[in-house]
Amino acid sequence: GAGVSQSPRYKVAKRGQDVALRCDPISGHVSLFWYQQALGQGPEFLTYFQNEAQLDKSGLPSDRFFAERPEGSVSTLKIQRTQQEDSAVYLCASSMGVNSNQPQHFGDGTRLSIL
Amino acid sequence: RKEVEQDPGPFNVPEGATVAFNCTYSNSASQSFFWYRQDCRKEPKLLMSVYSSGNEDGRFTAQLNRASQYISLLIRDSKLSDSATYLCVGGVSGGYQKVTFGTGTKLQVIP
């Protein structure tokens, strides 16, 4: 398919474990975003990449959260020493350019549950 | 105050009704606006962009009121399939396209 692909679709981890979530954006899309969505809330911004450069990580809740996009395509969001409050849906979105007038295309998300 | 605010609803309307949602934004520098639709346990999908002059796509009409800093979405002749959460999005142009999502307005169309 030509859409944004995320894996795994579901992830269950024990508190304290590290997890890694993958995002494969639409081919050629320059911009890539990670969001966290809690139940009943809108997506909350975590971090933004323009190609391989992480231009904004102001939304990352703590230093346990780390994201990378080393070759400007696939991105990984890593959460270390997971806590129960990390349980949420993690959404990845990509867009073609860098202007705010261009819509973002979302992946299905990874539903993370921390036990 | 949240940067983008929406009434969470739910809005319960009968099939065929017209329903309107408003969304207010606090950042006067916001220049780009969108409405996304999100079905239960699915990802957000772009419904429509919101242009300064207002725009219409079939049964859906979006309007922007810069003076009062709100955008609106009007749905005419509601269908059962319109039941979803509608997310308002505002963006500021400034280096890159950071956008802020509202919490969403839930619509339930009843037979």
Short mmCIF file of C-alpha atoms in Angstrom, two decimals:
data_model
loop_
_atom_site.label_atom_id
_atom_site.label_comp_id
_atom_site.label_asym_id
_atom_site.label_seq_id
_atom_site.Cartn_x
_atom_site.Cartn_y
_atom_site.Cartn_z
CA GLY A 1 0.00 0.00 0.00
CA ALA A 2 0.95 3.61 -0.42
CA GLY A 3 -0.12 4.81 3.03
CA VAL A 4 1.71 5.32 6.30
CA SER A 5 2.50 1.99 7.90
CA GLN A 6 3.06 1.45 11.62
CA SER A 7 4.13 -1.63 13.52
CA PRO A 8 3.34 -3.35 15.71
CA ARG A 9 -0.37 -2.67 15.68
CA TYR A 10 -0.63 -3.71 19.33
CA LYS A 11 2.05 -3.91 21.97
CA VAL A 12 1.73 -5.13 25.53
CA ALA A 13 4.70 -4.64 27.83
CA LYS A 14 5.41 -4.92 31.52
CA ARG A 15 6.22 -1.79 33.45
CA GLY A 16 9.92 -1.10 33.22
CA GLN A 17 10.46 -2.72 29.83
CA ASP A 18 11.71 -0.83 26.80
CA VAL A 19 9.59 -0.68 23.65
CA ALA A 20 10.24 0.40 20.07
CA LEU A 21 7.54 1.52 17.68
CA ARG A 22 8.12 1.77 13.96
CA CYS A 23 6.73 4.13 11.35
CA ASP A 24 7.13 3.80 7.60
CA PRO A 25 5.91 7.06 6.04
CA ILE A 26 4.59 7.59 2.55
CA SER A 27 7.50 7.42 0.14
CA GLY A 28 8.99 10.84 -0.56
CA HIS A 29 7.29 12.59 2.33
CA VAL A 30 9.66 15.04 3.93
CA SER A 31 7.81 15.64 7.18
CA LEU A 32 7.14 13.02 9.82
CA PHE A 33 5.29 13.48 13.09
CA TRP A 34 4.71 11.36 16.15
CA TYR A 35 1.60 11.87 18.30
CA GLN A 36 0.28 10.31 21.47
CA GLN A 37 -3.47 9.86 21.77
CA ALA A 38 -5.15 8.99 25.05
CA LEU A 39 -8.70 7.69 25.15
CA GLY A 40 -11.22 10.43 24.47
CA GLN A 41 -8.55 12.98 23.59
CA GLY A 42 -7.16 14.40 20.39
CA PRO A 43 -3.66 13.50 19.22
CA GLU A 44 -0.97 15.28 21.25
CA PHE A 45 2.21 16.28 19.43
CA LEU A 46 5.39 14.48 20.47
CA THR A 47 8.07 15.21 17.91
CA TYR A 48 8.72 16.29 14.32
CA PHE A 49 11.29 15.31 11.70
CA GLN A 50 12.12 17.07 8.49
CA ASN A 51 13.96 14.41 6.55
CA GLU A 52 16.48 13.03 9.06
CA ALA A 53 16.59 16.16 11.20
CA GLN A 54 14.57 16.19 14.41
CA LEU A 55 13.49 19.82 14.44
CA ASP A 56 11.10 19.72 17.34
CA LYS A 57 10.95 17.33 20.28
CA SER A 58 9.16 19.67 22.63
CA GLY A 59 6.23 17.29 23.07
CA LEU A 60 8.21 14.32 24.34
CA PRO A 61 6.94 13.82 27.90
CA SER A 62 10.23 12.78 29.45
CA ASP A 63 13.78 11.75 28.66
CA ARG A 64 12.53 8.17 28.54
CA PHE A 65 11.12 8.96 25.09
CA PHE A 66 13.48 9.00 22.16
CA ALA A 67 12.81 9.16 18.41
CA GLU A 68 15.02 8.85 15.37
CA ARG A 69 14.80 8.88 11.60
CA PRO A 70 18.39 8.21 10.58
CA GLU A 71 17.95 8.00 6.81
CA GLY A 72 15.06 10.35 6.45
CA SER A 73 12.46 7.67 5.82
CA VAL A 74 11.57 5.07 8.47
CA SER A 75 11.29 6.39 12.01
CA THR A 76 11.41 4.66 15.38
CA LEU A 77 9.93 5.91 18.63
CA LYS A 78 11.55 4.29 21.65
CA ILE A 79 10.23 4.40 25.17
CA GLN A 80 12.58 3.27 27.90
CA ARG A 81 11.56 1.98 31.32
CA THR A 82 7.87 2.15 30.43
CA GLN A 83 5.33 3.37 32.96
CA GLN A 84 1.59 2.75 33.10
CA GLU A 85 0.90 6.33 32.07
CA ASP A 86 2.63 5.59 28.76
CA SER A 87 -0.36 3.45 27.77
CA ALA A 88 -1.92 5.16 24.76
CA VAL A 89 -2.19 4.98 21.00
CA TYR A 90 0.94 6.27 19.27
CA LEU A 91 0.20 7.74 15.86
CA CYS A 92 2.67 8.55 13.14
CA ALA A 93 1.83 10.99 10.34
CA SER A 94 3.68 12.19 7.30
CA SER A 95 3.23 14.98 4.81
CA MET A 96 4.81 15.85 1.53
CA GLY A 97 6.30 19.22 2.33
CA VAL A 98 7.03 21.47 5.25
CA ASN A 99 4.22 23.99 5.12
CA SER A 100 1.34 23.95 7.57
CA ASN A 101 -1.18 24.15 4.74
CA GLN A 102 -0.37 20.59 3.72
CA PRO A 103 -2.46 17.91 5.40
CA GLN A 104 -0.94 15.05 7.33
CA HIS A 105 -1.59 11.42 6.52
CA PHE A 106 -1.81 9.09 9.49
CA GLY A 107 -0.90 5.49 10.04
CA ASP A 108 -3.18 3.07 11.90
CA GLY A 109 -1.28 3.67 15.12
CA THR A 110 0.29 1.39 17.70
CA ARG A 111 -1.88 0.66 20.71
CA LEU A 112 0.50 0.37 23.66
CA SER A 113 -0.60 -1.17 26.93
CA ILE A 114 1.71 -1.17 29.92
CA LEU A 115 0.85 -3.69 32.62
CA ARG B 1 -6.41 27.60 27.91
CA LYS B 2 -5.99 24.98 25.20
CA GLU B 3 -4.76 26.24 21.85
CA VAL B 4 -7.65 24.58 20.02
CA GLU B 5 -10.93 23.94 21.81
CA GLN B 6 -13.96 21.93 20.81
CA ASP B 7 -17.18 20.89 22.48
CA PRO B 8 -16.65 17.15 23.07
CA GLY B 9 -20.36 16.39 22.61
CA PRO B 10 -21.78 13.90 22.01
CA PHE B 11 -24.09 15.41 19.47
CA ASN B 12 -26.96 12.98 18.91
CA VAL B 13 -28.91 13.91 15.78
CA PRO B 14 -31.54 12.10 13.70
CA GLU B 15 -30.75 10.94 10.22
CA GLY B 16 -31.30 13.73 7.71
CA ALA B 17 -30.68 16.53 10.20
CA THR B 18 -28.23 19.37 9.78
CA VAL B 19 -25.57 19.67 12.46
CA ALA B 20 -22.84 22.23 13.03
CA PHE B 21 -19.68 22.15 15.13
CA ASN B 22 -17.54 25.07 16.13
CA CYS B 23 -13.92 25.09 17.13
CA THR B 24 -12.10 28.03 18.66
CA TYR B 25 -8.39 28.69 18.44
CA SER B 26 -6.34 30.94 20.69
CA ASN B 27 -3.26 31.57 18.55
CA SER B 28 -4.05 34.47 16.26
CA ALA B 29 -1.02 33.52 14.16
CA SER B 30 -2.72 30.30 13.10
CA GLN B 31 -3.04 30.20 9.36
CA SER B 32 -3.92 26.66 8.35
CA PHE B 33 -6.99 24.79 9.47
CA PHE B 34 -8.38 21.36 8.82
CA TRP B 35 -11.17 19.07 9.87
CA TYR B 36 -10.26 15.43 10.37
CA ARG B 37 -12.63 12.56 10.96
CA GLN B 38 -11.74 9.74 13.32
CA ASP B 39 -13.76 6.56 13.60
CA CYS B 40 -13.62 4.50 16.78
CA ARG B 41 -10.23 2.79 17.16
CA LYS B 42 -9.08 4.11 13.78
CA GLU B 43 -6.60 6.75 12.68
CA PRO B 44 -7.63 10.34 11.89
CA LYS B 45 -8.41 10.94 8.24
CA LEU B 46 -8.52 14.28 6.51
CA LEU B 47 -12.08 15.42 5.91
CA MET B 48 -11.36 18.84 4.46
CA SER B 49 -9.06 21.80 4.59
CA VAL B 50 -10.58 25.10 5.68
CA TYR B 51 -9.98 28.06 3.41
CA SER B 52 -10.38 31.72 4.27
CA SER B 53 -13.25 32.07 1.84
CA GLY B 54 -14.99 28.98 3.17
CA ASN B 55 -15.34 25.78 1.20
CA GLU B 56 -17.89 23.13 0.48
CA ASP B 57 -17.53 19.46 -0.35
CA GLY B 58 -20.85 17.77 -0.98
CA ARG B 59 -22.83 17.80 2.26
CA PHE B 60 -19.95 19.33 4.21
CA THR B 61 -19.22 23.05 4.54
CA ALA B 62 -16.28 24.54 6.42
CA GLN B 63 -15.96 28.18 7.39
CA LEU B 64 -13.25 30.28 8.99
CA ASN B 65 -13.97 33.37 11.07
CA ARG B 66 -10.66 35.08 11.78
CA ALA B 67 -12.17 37.99 13.68
CA SER B 68 -13.70 35.67 16.27
CA GLN B 69 -11.02 33.00 15.88
CA TYR B 70 -13.17 30.02 15.18
CA ILE B 71 -13.78 27.53 12.44
CA SER B 72 -16.97 25.64 11.83
CA LEU B 73 -18.11 22.46 10.14
CA LEU B 74 -21.66 22.07 8.85
CA ILE B 75 -23.01 18.68 7.87
CA ARG B 76 -26.27 18.63 5.93
CA ASP B 77 -28.58 15.64 5.50
CA SER B 78 -26.72 13.58 8.12
CA LYS B 79 -26.14 9.91 7.33
CA LEU B 80 -25.62 7.07 9.76
CA SER B 81 -22.13 6.75 8.32
CA ASP B 82 -21.30 10.28 9.47
CA SER B 83 -21.15 8.99 13.06
CA ALA B 84 -17.58 9.61 14.16
CA THR B 85 -15.40 12.03 16.09
CA TYR B 86 -14.53 15.23 14.24
CA LEU B 87 -11.15 16.75 15.06
CA CYS B 88 -10.42 20.42 14.50
CA VAL B 89 -6.81 21.24 13.62
CA GLY B 90 -5.00 24.58 13.57
CA GLY B 91 -1.49 25.26 12.32
CA VAL B 92 1.00 28.09 12.45
CA SER B 93 3.38 28.63 9.60
CA GLY B 94 6.82 29.28 10.93
CA GLY B 95 9.67 27.09 9.92
CA TYR B 96 7.60 23.97 9.76
CA GLN B 97 4.02 22.87 9.83
CA LYS B 98 3.31 22.33 13.49
CA VAL B 99 -0.38 21.82 14.02
CA THR B 100 -2.51 21.42 17.12
CA PHE B 101 -5.46 19.06 17.35
CA GLY B 102 -8.59 19.70 19.33
CA THR B 103 -9.96 16.97 21.56
CA GLY B 104 -12.67 16.18 19.03
CA THR B 105 -16.45 16.40 18.85
CA LYS B 106 -18.35 13.15 18.86
CA LEU B 107 -21.29 12.86 16.48
CA GLN B 108 -23.85 10.08 16.67
CA VAL B 109 -26.44 9.98 13.90
CA ILE B 110 -29.52 8.09 15.01
CA PRO B 111 -31.87 6.19 12.67
#
